[in-house]
């Protein structure tokens, strides 16, 4: 048997206030005074000096604020890469992503595309990247996506939504500072946290499950239950700490296995309707009792406990063309279906079944 030699994030710092050590962490990686660090920062922090004032800029370092109103696109990566190339005297020393999963994915993609030729869309898929990316650092300000640890960067391209999945994608350094998540709105906290919960369910119930992914998946699953169901004894700080750890473990679990049906169908929603990833996963997972009965039952309890009302009827007005596109995007993610249903997955799921599920959403 051939075993996959998976990459891991080589360096990670965890703790409240650890963001303050960023400058000393990255300074040895500066290539020269002409080679800047480029900070990609969620534009929600544009007027938030509490975070931005703690970013130490030197020489030609610069901050580029990133709008997260839409899911990350391959065209957005191409635009950022061009902007960076045209505005810097030398190849940057590194890319620092500060934000939720969308910004972290963009940081990983920009790092890769600054050292690989062509358009970003050409690298959507598995192991298509030829050259290592620039030094890149991930600093999550939301907990749940697992983007800080995963070997993929999920992007919507001109004809598909699919990640750049490669051994060169994971960050070289991650800073896990739970304090950075303190101002996340309740709904967003829930949707992003459920991304982590769904990661753990899809990993633990998948056919790709192994001892490594199970260990991480179990930890993420248990932490999510603590945070979202049994949190009455936890302080706000403890909740933030535990959810950030859940996100890391959930992400690690899918590094060593794969996600499943909720993610495949959520990609379809995102491609056609522009639905944000976290809420898309929730909308889909709410209807997957047939495939993940215990997980969906727990999800519904969590939803009720936190008074979350999901959007209804989002697929009701779709044209046949749009529905077909959604189904094709979802069905095209073969590793996700194989993990969920096994090698004979095509005999267990059909376009007709997917259409029926989408029409319930």
PDB file of N, CA, C and O in Angstrom, residues 8 25 33 50 64 77 79 90 97-98 104 116 173 186-187 193 221 285 292 315 340 342 345 348:
ATOM      1  N   UNK A   8       2.241  19.443   6.891  1.00  0.00           N
ATOM      2  CA  UNK A   8       1.622  20.073   8.058  1.00  0.00           C
ATOM      3  C   UNK A   8       2.168  21.486   8.189  1.00  0.00           C
ATOM      4  O   UNK A   8       3.239  21.790   7.667  1.00  0.00           O
ATOM      5  N   UNK A  25       8.306  37.278  14.956  1.00  0.00           N
ATOM      6  CA  UNK A  25       8.211  35.977  14.280  1.00  0.00           C
ATOM      7  C   UNK A  25       8.642  36.089  12.824  1.00  0.00           C
ATOM      8  O   UNK A  25       9.368  35.236  12.307  1.00  0.00           O
ATOM      9  N   UNK A  33      15.526  44.945   2.420  1.00  0.00           N
ATOM     10  CA  UNK A  33      14.707  46.131   2.684  1.00  0.00           C
ATOM     11  C   UNK A  33      13.793  46.447   1.499  1.00  0.00           C
ATOM     12  O   UNK A  33      12.792  47.162   1.654  1.00  0.00           O
ATOM     13  N   UNK A  50      -7.776  48.873  16.898  1.00  0.00           N
ATOM     14  CA  UNK A  50      -7.401  47.895  17.931  1.00  0.00           C
ATOM     15  C   UNK A  50      -6.531  46.794  17.332  1.00  0.00           C
ATOM     16  O   UNK A  50      -5.592  46.321  17.970  1.00  0.00           O
ATOM     17  N   UNK A  64      -3.170  45.500   2.332  1.00  0.00           N
ATOM     18  CA  UNK A  64      -4.227  45.528   1.319  1.00  0.00           C
ATOM     19  C   UNK A  64      -5.499  45.012   1.995  1.00  0.00           C
ATOM     20  O   UNK A  64      -5.527  43.876   2.485  1.00  0.00           O
ATOM     21  N   UNK A  77      -7.721  36.662  -7.134  1.00  0.00           N
ATOM     22  CA  UNK A  77      -6.308  36.307  -6.894  1.00  0.00           C
ATOM     23  C   UNK A  77      -5.429  36.895  -7.990  1.00  0.00           C
ATOM     24  O   UNK A  77      -4.388  37.508  -7.710  1.00  0.00           O
ATOM     25  N   UNK A  79      -5.944  39.482  -9.847  1.00  0.00           N
ATOM     26  CA  UNK A  79      -5.870  40.939  -9.691  1.00  0.00           C
ATOM     27  C   UNK A  79      -4.907  41.317  -8.573  1.00  0.00           C
ATOM     28  O   UNK A  79      -4.090  42.247  -8.716  1.00  0.00           O
ATOM     29  N   UNK A  90      10.811  44.432  -5.523  1.00  0.00           N
ATOM     30  CA  UNK A  90      11.356  43.069  -5.532  1.00  0.00           C
ATOM     31  C   UNK A  90      10.257  42.107  -5.111  1.00  0.00           C
ATOM     32  O   UNK A  90       9.222  42.509  -4.581  1.00  0.00           O
ATOM     33  N   UNK A  97      -1.874  36.720   5.885  1.00  0.00           N
ATOM     34  CA  UNK A  97      -3.334  36.784   5.813  1.00  0.00           C
ATOM     35  C   UNK A  97      -3.932  36.953   7.199  1.00  0.00           C
ATOM     36  O   UNK A  97      -3.645  36.157   8.098  1.00  0.00           O
ATOM     37  N   UNK A  98      -4.756  37.995   7.377  1.00  0.00           N
ATOM     38  CA  UNK A  98      -5.401  38.252   8.670  1.00  0.00           C
ATOM     39  C   UNK A  98      -6.905  38.393   8.433  1.00  0.00           C
ATOM     40  O   UNK A  98      -7.360  39.371   7.835  1.00  0.00           O
ATOM     41  N   UNK A 104      -7.823  34.057   4.461  1.00  0.00           N
ATOM     42  CA  UNK A 104      -6.744  33.073   4.589  1.00  0.00           C
ATOM     43  C   UNK A 104      -6.563  32.301   3.280  1.00  0.00           C
ATOM     44  O   UNK A 104      -5.436  32.041   2.852  1.00  0.00           O
ATOM     45  N   UNK A 116       4.201  30.853  -9.441  1.00  0.00           N
ATOM     46  CA  UNK A 116       3.767  29.921 -10.486  1.00  0.00           C
ATOM     47  C   UNK A 116       3.126  30.704 -11.631  1.00  0.00           C
ATOM     48  O   UNK A 116       2.348  31.633 -11.392  1.00  0.00           O
ATOM     49  N   UNK A 173       3.572  29.461   8.748  1.00  0.00           N
ATOM     50  CA  UNK A 173       3.437  29.895  10.139  1.00  0.00           C
ATOM     51  C   UNK A 173       1.979  30.252  10.380  1.00  0.00           C
ATOM     52  O   UNK A 173       1.344  30.878   9.532  1.00  0.00           O
ATOM     53  N   UNK A 186     -22.949  37.159  16.458  1.00  0.00           N
ATOM     54  CA  UNK A 186     -23.440  35.835  16.887  1.00  0.00           C
ATOM     55  C   UNK A 186     -23.739  34.910  15.710  1.00  0.00           C
ATOM     56  O   UNK A 186     -23.342  33.751  15.715  1.00  0.00           O
ATOM     57  N   UNK A 187     -24.474  35.403  14.695  1.00  0.00           N
ATOM     58  CA  UNK A 187     -24.818  34.548  13.558  1.00  0.00           C
ATOM     59  C   UNK A 187     -23.571  34.042  12.845  1.00  0.00           C
ATOM     60  O   UNK A 187     -23.467  32.857  12.521  1.00  0.00           O
ATOM     61  N   UNK A 193     -18.552  28.375  13.080  1.00  0.00           N
ATOM     62  CA  UNK A 193     -18.335  27.254  13.996  1.00  0.00           C
ATOM     63  C   UNK A 193     -18.941  25.964  13.480  1.00  0.00           C
ATOM     64  O   UNK A 193     -18.372  24.879  13.645  1.00  0.00           O
ATOM     65  N   UNK A 221     -15.095  17.346  17.280  1.00  0.00           N
ATOM     66  CA  UNK A 221     -16.497  17.017  17.565  1.00  0.00           C
ATOM     67  C   UNK A 221     -16.833  17.294  19.029  1.00  0.00           C
ATOM     68  O   UNK A 221     -17.843  17.938  19.348  1.00  0.00           O
ATOM     69  N   UNK A 285     -26.655  21.027   5.313  1.00  0.00           N
ATOM     70  CA  UNK A 285     -26.563  19.987   6.345  1.00  0.00           C
ATOM     71  C   UNK A 285     -27.898  19.768   7.038  1.00  0.00           C
ATOM     72  O   UNK A 285     -28.219  18.640   7.449  1.00  0.00           O
ATOM     73  N   UNK A 292     -26.304  11.623   7.434  1.00  0.00           N
ATOM     74  CA  UNK A 292     -25.622  11.890   8.708  1.00  0.00           C
ATOM     75  C   UNK A 292     -26.671  12.078   9.814  1.00  0.00           C
ATOM     76  O   UNK A 292     -26.826  13.170  10.371  1.00  0.00           O
ATOM     77  N   UNK A 315     -33.470  27.961  -3.269  1.00  0.00           N
ATOM     78  CA  UNK A 315     -33.358  27.340  -4.597  1.00  0.00           C
ATOM     79  C   UNK A 315     -34.685  27.330  -5.361  1.00  0.00           C
ATOM     80  O   UNK A 315     -34.759  26.812  -6.478  1.00  0.00           O
ATOM     81  N   UNK A 340     -17.719  10.174   1.283  1.00  0.00           N
ATOM     82  CA  UNK A 340     -19.024  10.058   1.936  1.00  0.00           C
ATOM     83  C   UNK A 340     -19.693   8.711   1.699  1.00  0.00           C
ATOM     84  O   UNK A 340     -20.285   8.127   2.616  1.00  0.00           O
ATOM     85  N   UNK A 342     -18.333   5.957  -0.524  1.00  0.00           N
ATOM     86  CA  UNK A 342     -17.521   4.831  -0.979  1.00  0.00           C
ATOM     87  C   UNK A 342     -17.244   4.869  -2.473  1.00  0.00           C
ATOM     88  O   UNK A 342     -17.724   5.736  -3.203  1.00  0.00           O
ATOM     89  N   UNK A 345     -19.970   5.299  -5.235  1.00  0.00           N
ATOM     90  CA  UNK A 345     -20.885   6.388  -4.878  1.00  0.00           C
ATOM     91  C   UNK A 345     -21.851   6.757  -5.997  1.00  0.00           C
ATOM     92  O   UNK A 345     -22.977   7.178  -5.745  1.00  0.00           O
ATOM     93  N   UNK A 348     -25.091   5.260  -5.680  1.00  0.00           N
ATOM     94  CA  UNK A 348     -25.852   5.585  -4.466  1.00  0.00           C
ATOM     95  C   UNK A 348     -26.440   6.993  -4.477  1.00  0.00           C
ATOM     96  O   UNK A 348     -27.227   7.341  -3.596  1.00  0.00           O
TER      97      UNK A 348
END
